XYZ file of C-alpha atoms in Angstrom:
655
model
C -46.001 40.769 -207.453
C -45.746 44.095 -205.673
C -45.263 44.255 -202.101
C -45.566 47.419 -199.971
C -42.086 48.450 -198.577
C -43.675 49.832 -195.402
C -45.238 46.394 -194.691
C -42.318 44.728 -195.134
C -40.154 46.999 -193.032
C -42.720 46.533 -190.204
C -42.624 42.783 -190.631
C -38.689 42.682 -190.171
C -38.658 45.093 -187.224
C -39.575 42.485 -184.802
C -37.009 39.768 -186.176
C -34.043 42.466 -186.037
C -35.001 43.153 -182.489
C -35.320 39.486 -181.533
C -31.806 38.987 -183.024
C -30.184 41.908 -181.105
C -31.741 40.425 -177.817
C -30.356 36.957 -178.833
C -26.803 38.821 -179.480
C -27.048 40.596 -176.214
C -27.867 37.310 -174.362
C -25.139 35.477 -175.967
C -22.624 38.293 -175.080
C -23.823 38.409 -171.685
C -23.456 34.767 -171.073
C -20.014 34.780 -172.423
C -18.976 37.693 -170.073
C -20.602 35.841 -167.063
C -18.367 32.745 -167.823
C -15.190 34.542 -168.051
C -13.147 34.513 -164.756
C -10.841 37.534 -164.383
C -8.364 37.793 -161.609
C -6.984 40.776 -160.331
C -3.307 41.047 -159.578
C -1.313 43.543 -157.594
C 1.671 44.986 -158.963
C 4.161 42.747 -157.186
C 2.230 39.736 -157.954
C 2.352 40.865 -161.550
C 6.097 41.333 -161.591
C 6.699 38.286 -159.790
C 4.924 36.264 -162.658
C 6.927 38.039 -165.148
C 10.406 37.250 -163.489
C 9.071 33.580 -163.267
C 8.206 33.203 -166.791
C 4.916 32.483 -166.140
C 3.058 35.135 -168.536
C 1.491 33.680 -171.832
C 0.302 36.704 -173.303
C -0.501 40.404 -172.475
C -2.193 43.382 -173.758
C -1.196 46.838 -172.697
C -3.464 49.964 -172.715
C -1.987 53.317 -171.763
C -4.308 55.612 -169.538
C -2.805 59.219 -169.795
C -5.386 60.715 -167.537
C -5.020 58.230 -164.637
C -1.008 57.981 -165.374
C -1.351 53.938 -165.401
C -1.026 51.085 -167.910
C -3.942 48.641 -167.820
C -2.625 45.352 -168.691
C -4.744 42.184 -169.303
C -3.321 39.023 -170.181
C -2.998 35.091 -169.195
C -0.724 33.016 -167.487
C 0.423 29.504 -168.219
C -1.582 27.650 -165.509
C -4.962 29.424 -166.384
C -7.821 27.896 -167.887
C -9.439 28.907 -171.235
C -12.096 31.318 -169.677
C -9.700 32.678 -167.144
C -7.512 35.772 -167.545
C -5.641 38.522 -165.353
C -6.038 42.256 -165.214
C -3.569 44.575 -163.130
C -2.836 48.442 -163.429
C 0.887 49.545 -163.095
C 2.261 52.796 -163.162
C 2.697 54.979 -166.513
C 6.452 55.222 -166.978
C 9.201 54.266 -169.548
C 10.836 51.954 -167.409
C 7.870 49.875 -166.734
C 7.049 49.869 -170.525
C 10.950 48.608 -170.919
C 10.958 45.986 -168.576
C 7.855 44.581 -170.388
C 9.211 44.807 -174.079
C 12.528 43.106 -172.590
C 10.594 40.278 -170.796
C 8.757 39.699 -174.164
C 11.789 39.507 -176.231
C 13.363 37.199 -173.784
C 10.421 34.999 -172.938
C 8.581 35.163 -176.321
C 4.952 35.549 -175.133
C 2.707 37.669 -177.092
C 2.758 41.106 -176.473
C -0.195 43.986 -177.802
C -0.229 47.603 -177.169
C -3.497 49.384 -177.645
C -3.879 53.181 -178.055
C -5.269 55.222 -175.345
C -9.353 55.157 -176.069
C -9.613 58.441 -174.406
C -7.396 60.241 -177.062
C -9.677 58.992 -179.951
C -12.636 61.597 -180.304
C -15.037 58.918 -182.120
C -14.163 56.149 -179.683
C -15.015 58.571 -176.728
C -18.382 59.606 -178.492
C -19.095 55.906 -178.894
C -18.388 54.918 -175.412
C -19.718 57.933 -173.380
C -22.545 59.570 -175.571
C -23.951 56.794 -177.501
C -25.454 54.940 -174.935
C -27.160 57.832 -173.573
C -28.336 58.769 -177.017
C -29.646 55.288 -177.718
C -31.400 55.271 -174.455
C -33.099 58.799 -175.518
C -34.169 57.262 -178.707
C -35.628 54.327 -176.999
C -37.716 56.555 -174.688
C -38.750 58.792 -177.559
C -39.962 55.957 -179.754
C -42.177 54.565 -176.931
C -43.509 57.890 -176.270
C -44.366 58.573 -179.804
C -46.183 54.921 -180.235
C -48.228 55.783 -177.176
C -49.206 59.155 -178.782
C -49.865 58.235 -182.299
C -46.772 56.970 -183.406
C -44.991 57.708 -186.872
C -43.732 60.867 -188.394
C -46.811 62.537 -186.750
C -45.917 61.493 -183.187
C -46.786 64.997 -181.699
C -49.922 65.381 -183.810
C -52.121 63.380 -181.311
C -54.058 66.337 -180.598
C -54.963 66.689 -184.288
C -58.189 65.659 -185.734
C -58.799 62.197 -186.942
C -61.525 63.040 -189.415
C -60.756 61.928 -193.217
C -61.947 63.605 -196.294
C -63.944 61.263 -198.455
C -62.425 60.940 -202.103
C -64.356 61.149 -205.264
C -63.776 57.385 -205.773
C -66.035 56.755 -202.552
C -69.031 59.048 -203.907
C -72.378 58.016 -203.173
C -75.615 59.303 -204.326
C -79.522 58.733 -203.918
C -79.456 56.319 -206.401
C -77.419 54.012 -204.392
C -79.638 54.528 -201.177
C -83.036 52.522 -201.637
C -85.696 52.002 -199.219
C -85.585 55.170 -197.452
C -87.894 57.432 -199.173
C -89.090 59.649 -196.417
C -85.774 59.784 -194.924
C -84.262 61.100 -198.244
C -87.092 64.008 -198.166
C -86.001 65.104 -194.966
C -82.279 65.850 -195.733
C -83.060 67.087 -199.118
C -83.333 70.530 -198.119
C -79.740 70.208 -196.630
C -78.595 69.796 -199.965
C -80.287 72.849 -201.336
C -78.806 75.000 -198.665
C -75.408 73.599 -199.266
C -75.647 74.081 -203.127
C -77.663 77.634 -202.769
C -77.352 79.033 -199.248
C -78.515 82.537 -200.238
C -82.030 81.229 -201.071
C -82.467 80.479 -197.347
C -80.612 83.608 -196.147
C -83.058 85.702 -198.067
C -86.071 84.739 -195.982
C -84.155 84.702 -192.778
C -84.324 80.654 -192.778
C -81.694 79.160 -190.565
C -80.899 75.447 -191.839
C -80.428 72.934 -189.039
C -76.704 72.745 -187.931
C -77.070 69.241 -186.924
C -79.036 66.409 -187.948
C -79.354 63.136 -185.744
C -80.100 60.059 -187.725
C -80.865 57.139 -185.364
C -82.298 53.724 -185.886
C -81.343 49.826 -185.655
C -78.259 49.051 -186.846
C -77.626 48.202 -190.664
C -80.559 50.567 -191.724
C -78.504 52.709 -193.782
C -77.650 55.891 -191.566
C -74.014 56.147 -192.739
C -75.147 55.572 -196.531
C -77.438 58.256 -196.041
C -74.949 60.872 -194.876
C -72.583 59.629 -197.707
C -75.341 60.407 -200.085
C -76.395 63.939 -198.889
C -72.752 64.995 -199.433
C -72.538 63.363 -202.811
C -75.604 64.953 -203.826
C -74.331 68.434 -202.782
C -71.106 67.855 -204.156
C -69.189 69.398 -201.221
C -66.180 68.027 -198.942
C -67.289 65.135 -196.747
C -65.429 64.589 -193.531
C -66.299 61.560 -191.781
C -65.105 60.244 -188.104
C -66.143 57.560 -185.468
C -67.038 58.973 -182.056
C -64.508 56.786 -180.568
C -61.661 58.728 -182.425
C -62.157 61.740 -180.230
C -61.602 59.745 -176.763
C -58.057 59.253 -175.832
C -55.982 58.440 -173.006
C -54.925 61.685 -171.986
C -57.342 64.236 -170.900
C -58.088 67.026 -173.242
C -57.012 65.290 -176.364
C -60.442 64.719 -177.355
C -61.289 68.455 -177.205
C -58.305 69.301 -179.268
C -59.461 67.084 -181.837
C -62.783 68.498 -182.159
C -61.325 72.281 -182.313
C -59.182 70.919 -184.858
C -61.882 69.473 -187.004
C -63.693 72.416 -186.866
C -61.005 74.507 -188.028
C -60.344 72.132 -191.171
C -63.897 72.357 -191.909
C -64.155 76.236 -191.877
C -61.395 75.994 -194.549
C -63.404 74.151 -196.904
C -67.142 75.441 -195.830
C -69.629 74.497 -196.913
C -68.901 70.986 -196.148
C -70.707 68.133 -194.199
C -69.150 66.394 -190.978
C -70.436 62.992 -190.435
C -69.744 61.503 -186.656
C -70.574 57.678 -186.602
C -71.633 56.175 -183.278
C -71.949 59.456 -181.615
C -73.050 57.836 -178.407
C -69.201 57.109 -177.959
C -68.575 60.529 -176.840
C -72.152 62.054 -176.604
C -73.273 60.267 -173.512
C -74.910 61.782 -170.607
C -72.816 63.689 -168.456
C -72.361 62.909 -164.750
C -73.383 59.340 -165.073
C -71.264 56.396 -163.875
C -69.273 55.337 -161.052
C -67.392 58.320 -159.612
C -69.499 60.722 -161.081
C -68.441 60.587 -164.927
C -65.454 60.588 -167.430
C -63.366 63.594 -167.314
C -62.061 63.002 -170.818
C -65.174 62.065 -172.697
C -66.958 64.931 -170.986
C -64.467 67.452 -171.865
C -64.861 66.265 -175.731
C -68.511 66.780 -175.231
C -68.426 70.205 -173.971
C -66.164 71.555 -177.020
C -68.346 69.832 -179.647
C -71.391 71.327 -177.680
C -69.333 75.013 -177.947
C -68.238 74.508 -181.431
C -72.047 73.414 -182.842
C -73.559 76.500 -180.896
C -71.324 78.673 -178.780
C -70.053 82.208 -179.170
C -68.471 81.464 -182.592
C -70.180 81.055 -185.665
C -69.518 78.074 -187.945
C -71.509 78.858 -190.863
C -71.591 76.601 -193.882
C -70.713 73.552 -191.840
C -73.413 71.095 -191.437
C -73.117 67.934 -188.836
C -74.901 64.595 -189.319
C -74.301 62.104 -186.763
C -75.533 58.415 -186.376
C -76.661 56.410 -183.453
C -78.534 53.534 -182.422
C -78.921 54.228 -178.678
C -80.507 57.885 -178.715
C -81.971 57.622 -175.218
C -78.393 57.656 -173.845
C -77.422 61.202 -175.593
C -76.913 64.126 -173.396
C -79.904 66.225 -173.657
C -77.753 69.420 -174.316
C -76.673 67.568 -177.443
C -80.468 67.460 -178.706
C -81.345 70.918 -177.677
C -82.236 73.433 -180.730
C -79.410 75.159 -182.362
C -77.399 71.696 -182.186
C -78.964 68.339 -183.300
C -82.158 69.905 -183.700
C -83.506 67.675 -186.339
C -83.863 63.986 -185.649
C -84.394 61.780 -188.501
C -85.548 58.000 -187.553
C -84.107 55.436 -189.825
C -86.413 52.623 -189.415
C -86.363 48.945 -190.757
C -87.650 49.035 -194.244
C -90.954 47.687 -195.189
C -91.713 45.157 -197.862
C -91.504 47.715 -200.655
C -88.231 49.086 -199.347
C -86.930 45.893 -198.905
C -87.587 45.023 -202.476
C -85.727 48.424 -203.677
C -82.827 47.380 -201.651
C -82.662 43.811 -203.144
C -82.804 45.282 -206.643
C -79.788 47.725 -205.848
C -77.893 44.833 -204.282
C -78.420 42.340 -207.286
C -77.047 44.902 -209.712
C -73.609 43.084 -209.574
C -75.110 39.494 -209.023
C -75.955 37.105 -211.544
C -79.696 35.795 -210.786
C -81.377 32.740 -212.654
C -84.495 33.494 -214.528
C -86.643 31.903 -211.803
C -85.423 34.294 -208.911
C -88.568 36.403 -207.781
C -87.228 39.364 -205.712
C -90.728 40.510 -204.483
C -91.146 37.262 -203.080
C -87.684 37.226 -201.288
C -88.927 40.889 -199.949
C -92.119 39.500 -198.694
C -90.502 36.795 -196.817
C -87.721 38.855 -195.141
C -89.637 40.805 -192.695
C -87.562 42.558 -190.178
C -84.470 42.364 -192.177
C -82.030 45.505 -192.411
C -80.264 46.739 -195.523
C -77.392 45.456 -194.462
C -78.906 41.896 -193.818
C -80.468 41.821 -197.365
C -76.909 42.771 -198.815
C -75.473 39.397 -196.650
C -78.302 37.540 -197.876
C -77.629 38.036 -201.402
C -73.883 37.589 -201.005
C -74.287 34.177 -198.902
C -76.460 33.077 -201.930
C -73.763 33.987 -204.501
C -71.002 32.162 -202.469
C -73.433 29.230 -202.261
C -74.035 29.128 -205.699
C -70.123 29.472 -206.584
C -69.439 26.471 -204.193
C -72.255 24.678 -206.119
C -70.639 25.329 -209.359
C -73.543 26.845 -210.709
C -73.449 29.858 -213.336
C -76.209 31.977 -211.780
C -77.988 32.363 -208.093
C -81.225 30.384 -207.905
C -84.091 30.670 -205.416
C -82.558 27.427 -203.964
C -79.135 29.329 -202.907
C -81.169 32.182 -201.810
C -83.621 29.948 -199.636
C -80.601 28.274 -197.961
C -78.952 31.585 -197.365
C -81.787 33.020 -195.625
C -81.737 29.745 -193.442
C -78.094 30.357 -192.764
C -78.610 33.809 -191.766
C -81.365 33.155 -189.341
C -80.313 29.897 -187.610
C -76.701 28.857 -188.859
C -75.494 26.036 -191.396
C -77.448 23.012 -191.988
C -76.207 19.822 -190.099
C -76.654 17.566 -192.678
C -74.134 15.019 -191.270
C -75.766 14.801 -187.817
C -77.058 11.341 -186.989
C -80.479 11.140 -185.429
C -82.589 8.258 -184.383
C -85.913 7.699 -186.436
C -87.710 8.608 -183.322
C -86.184 11.671 -182.838
C -86.956 12.616 -186.649
C -90.447 11.764 -185.952
C -90.738 14.079 -182.716
C -89.342 16.847 -184.448
C -91.596 16.171 -187.543
C -94.726 16.123 -185.599
C -93.530 19.368 -183.371
C -92.996 21.516 -186.478
C -96.166 20.020 -188.143
C -98.120 21.227 -185.390
C -96.948 25.084 -185.629
C -97.825 24.448 -189.538
C -101.270 23.158 -188.951
C -102.178 26.090 -186.574
C -100.798 28.591 -188.705
C -102.958 27.263 -191.640
C -106.029 27.144 -189.901
C -105.949 30.494 -187.794
C -106.291 33.651 -189.678
C -104.230 35.927 -187.519
C -101.601 33.476 -186.769
C -98.396 33.823 -188.924
C -98.295 32.459 -192.198
C -96.250 29.219 -192.752
C -93.274 29.673 -195.190
C -91.130 26.844 -194.536
C -91.216 23.899 -192.374
C -88.000 21.892 -192.221
C -86.495 18.965 -189.578
C -82.901 19.283 -190.827
C -81.225 20.593 -187.440
C -79.705 24.204 -187.542
C -77.607 25.864 -184.689
C -79.181 24.724 -181.329
C -82.383 23.633 -182.852
C -83.540 20.265 -184.155
C -85.791 21.845 -186.935
C -87.550 24.935 -187.189
C -90.504 26.333 -188.833
C -90.324 29.925 -190.616
C -93.532 31.806 -189.805
C -94.081 35.537 -190.855
C -97.069 37.620 -190.605
C -99.568 37.700 -193.573
C -99.303 41.406 -193.828
C -97.197 43.931 -192.192
C -98.879 46.063 -189.525
C -97.962 49.057 -187.216
C -100.584 48.172 -184.614
C -101.811 44.518 -183.490
C -104.992 43.544 -182.022
C -105.620 41.457 -179.279
C -106.913 38.424 -181.632
C -103.623 38.624 -183.373
C -101.407 38.224 -180.439
C -103.608 35.595 -179.033
C -103.382 33.462 -182.332
C -99.602 33.985 -182.491
C -99.350 32.300 -178.967
C -101.596 29.516 -179.840
C -99.274 28.862 -183.015
C -96.258 28.960 -180.516
C -97.585 26.400 -178.203
C -99.045 24.138 -181.198
C -95.643 22.263 -181.160
C -96.141 21.035 -177.383
C -99.651 20.215 -178.152
C -98.678 18.072 -181.292
C -96.222 16.036 -179.066
C -98.646 15.682 -176.227
C -101.661 14.543 -178.403
C -99.577 12.171 -181.043
C -97.161 10.667 -178.541
C -98.746 11.279 -174.911
C -95.368 12.614 -174.017
C -93.441 15.978 -174.114
C -90.144 16.922 -174.899
C -87.721 19.918 -174.326
C -88.055 21.277 -177.837
C -90.628 23.858 -176.852
C -88.513 25.693 -174.694
C -87.977 28.560 -177.181
C -91.647 28.630 -178.036
C -92.609 29.280 -174.232
C -89.948 31.719 -173.833
C -91.972 33.723 -176.696
C -95.474 32.805 -175.736
C -94.664 33.962 -172.139
C -93.038 37.384 -173.165
C -95.999 38.200 -175.476
C -98.657 37.240 -172.577
C -96.561 39.259 -170.190
C -96.645 42.272 -172.278
C -100.459 41.993 -173.122
C -101.131 42.092 -169.104
C -98.531 44.872 -168.042
C -97.906 47.027 -170.921
C -100.787 46.607 -173.627
C -103.802 46.784 -171.282
C -105.103 43.396 -172.853
C -106.724 41.637 -169.776
C -109.201 41.987 -167.070
C -106.941 43.983 -165.089
C -107.953 47.075 -167.315
C -106.170 49.378 -169.481
C -103.110 50.034 -167.299
C -99.211 50.156 -167.859
C -98.236 48.004 -164.940
C -94.395 47.675 -166.266
C -92.420 50.182 -168.203
C -88.772 49.447 -169.988
C -86.214 51.383 -168.541
C -82.886 52.230 -170.716
C -80.039 53.189 -168.307
C -77.466 55.750 -169.608
C -74.680 54.052 -167.591
C -75.660 50.635 -168.321
C -76.668 50.995 -172.027
C -79.077 48.262 -171.676
C -82.471 47.624 -170.935
C -81.628 45.555 -168.071
C -84.617 46.748 -165.735
C -88.283 47.438 -165.721
C -90.154 49.871 -163.507
C -92.770 47.904 -161.591
C -95.883 50.286 -160.805
C -98.006 47.643 -158.549
C -98.103 46.096 -155.262
C -97.411 42.151 -154.608
C -101.211 41.422 -154.654
C -101.391 42.996 -158.165
C -98.480 41.117 -159.123
C -100.357 37.953 -158.275
C -103.260 39.029 -160.447
C -100.507 39.494 -163.369
C -99.529 35.963 -162.808
C -103.104 34.692 -162.722
C -104.009 36.661 -166.006
C -100.977 35.599 -167.955
C -101.774 31.770 -166.981
C -105.209 32.489 -168.069
C -103.963 33.814 -171.459
C -101.774 30.793 -171.693
C -104.265 28.189 -170.933
C -106.754 29.473 -173.272
C -104.430 29.658 -176.141
C -103.050 25.858 -175.288
C -106.938 24.608 -175.160
C -107.564 26.336 -178.589
C -104.397 24.742 -179.817
C -105.326 21.328 -178.556
C -108.597 21.686 -180.299
C -107.353 22.616 -183.586
C -104.424 19.830 -183.741
C -107.068 17.071 -182.808
C -109.751 18.297 -185.288
C -107.147 18.125 -187.871
C -105.275 15.208 -187.169
C -105.406 13.872 -190.601
C -103.485 17.178 -191.873
C -101.126 16.824 -189.219
C -100.164 13.244 -190.133
C -99.771 14.226 -193.913
C -97.524 16.948 -193.056
C -95.428 15.026 -190.395
C -95.111 12.099 -192.919
C -94.114 14.350 -195.941
C -91.701 15.817 -193.636
C -90.082 12.758 -192.938
C -89.441 11.776 -196.630
C -88.381 15.326 -197.847
C -87.259 16.924 -194.673
C -87.871 20.507 -196.050
C -91.402 21.723 -197.290
C -92.006 25.226 -198.916
C -94.973 27.360 -198.475
C -95.942 26.618 -201.878
C -95.616 22.502 -201.434
C -97.793 23.148 -198.219
C -100.400 24.858 -199.694
C -100.371 22.364 -202.533
C -100.677 19.482 -199.745
C -103.566 21.090 -198.049
C -105.558 21.399 -201.096
C -104.559 17.977 -202.935
C -103.459 15.957 -200.288
C -100.180 14.931 -201.998
C -96.969 16.581 -203.060
C -96.832 18.633 -206.562
C -95.753 16.624 -209.673
C -95.889 13.256 -207.440
C -97.250 11.403 -210.488
C -94.335 12.704 -212.740
C -90.671 12.582 -212.346
C -89.509 13.532 -208.727
C -87.355 16.843 -208.615
C -84.081 15.792 -206.850
C -83.632 19.361 -205.651
C -86.507 18.641 -203.230
C -85.581 15.446 -201.798
C -83.474 15.077 -198.847
C -80.104 13.691 -198.637
C -81.040 10.437 -197.191
C -83.686 9.790 -199.950
C -80.744 10.619 -202.684
C -78.348 8.068 -201.108
C -81.257 5.466 -201.603
C -81.933 6.317 -205.220
C -78.137 6.343 -206.076
C -77.868 2.929 -204.173
C -80.412 1.439 -206.388
C -78.843 3.102 -209.448
C -75.475 1.569 -208.595
C -73.485 4.700 -208.492
C -70.043 4.298 -206.933
C -68.654 6.449 -204.123
C -72.207 7.859 -203.226
C -71.823 7.739 -199.777
C -69.095 10.219 -199.640
C -70.763 12.646 -201.956
C -72.784 16.023 -200.929
C -76.260 16.607 -202.338
C -75.412 18.838 -205.210
C -72.740 16.055 -206.225
C -75.468 13.229 -205.781
C -77.981 15.226 -207.849
C -75.173 15.903 -210.624
C -74.620 12.312 -210.953
C -78.333 11.096 -210.634
C -79.288 13.697 -213.647
C -76.554 11.944 -215.857
């Protein structure tokens, strides 16, 4: 087993330091417990004549012309000693030697420490050198540490190796975005073709969009396709504790890039250093603003940076300084949006290359059921499915694992061990069935993909509903029918039980938000085509904490009335649909109580045939709830079934 020596050294340092501290504490405690009596010359000579001396150690001090004598007397305790200075003379030494011979006490003579050069260095120079070393070590740690302790002004940009080379084959779902950056590749490969016609290639390209959409991956692919050096750095790597360090790092980064031009520099999360200047308490941030000023100068200042293209990524373009986005700097902005259904399918195929998928896995169907997922979300989805397949001891990933992984990503792991009363299960079943009934009966409402009463996260159950088709613009009817679908759970509770619960809290939050947007932003009410509210993004706060109000208190009252009118209309519509389709509601709820989870295919079959598919044939154990499986295991006399999970129970039942 190979162990990194540097890691071992770093791991031992704290223990060595702790050992030295402990030794120091022991030493100082022992010294503190020692009692030293300082005697005069006469007192010492009296003790010597009275034969009370037990042992002495004599140290000559030539410079001071004295002997320093330490020792003990007969009546001293174990931790007690004396110290005395006597004149440096042969007569005194003769008396000490004669007394030692006569009284037979231990006599030790030590050479003068000041006469030894090595000892002099150890005593006088070593402590100062040690203190200087400790100060230097702490300073180097603050400024970057290691052998490059004075290189804290150097750039932290790293040069990508060929091992991590990425091309457009590895980038899926970004067709238009790749077209936008292709001319950068042509310029890096053949700049003379552009210079011949007097064309100036953009010096900076800003990629912005939601997190996880592939901005960094796209930048790496540009460098990989052009086969040029690729420097990458995070925006936070520029900003340092000391003012001026960030600007120094920017200068050094461009100097390195000039030596390897043509090349690419990629700055991730540029909003960490490129935020608008002069904002915040006290007028801004000196270090960050100096760094930004240097970056602006390097990109389009007095000097020329031919052959250097900068690509930056952020998900907050609204907080960037305007000078950073003007022509000559980041004059090309590419929006990297969330992928559509075709893009998601391509991304899933890329991430499925190293996965073992079962024959029944339908990638187009997965892409259709995952609207709003980014590329990173889709990669995580397949990875979670692979982990579940390993946990279940399967040889390949099936749709069952992918469905479960999707639920885990959205809502968290299922709480299969949670004990709930039968009344609670019935309430949740009718609540979720109410959403499903309205989703089935209204064309504009979202399609029901999955219904479950298994608790996940803070929800007692949930209904996965997605749009039947992805639209850029939504009509007023679409929004009203979506609100109707959200209110259907509460309506179902009221119609069936004559009582309401707290389970519709999140439904009301979403419905209210849509209704307010219809009135104040989309102009879909009797107040007319007016935008009364507008979301504001604060460059200092960095979030959309506030909305600007362009109306009086009287109009605010009218907005509340219009919102209530929309909600009441949708609530009445949901009540009518639920009452007219009570049989379907009961069928879905009772089936949910038995199976706990229903997929879109099963719901469609129920609506058409009034029963579950293959009900007359042998029932699939995979589609049964854990409670149902335990009942069957009890009937078959399987031992230890109460401690088994669903996968183990299915394995035993299939034997």
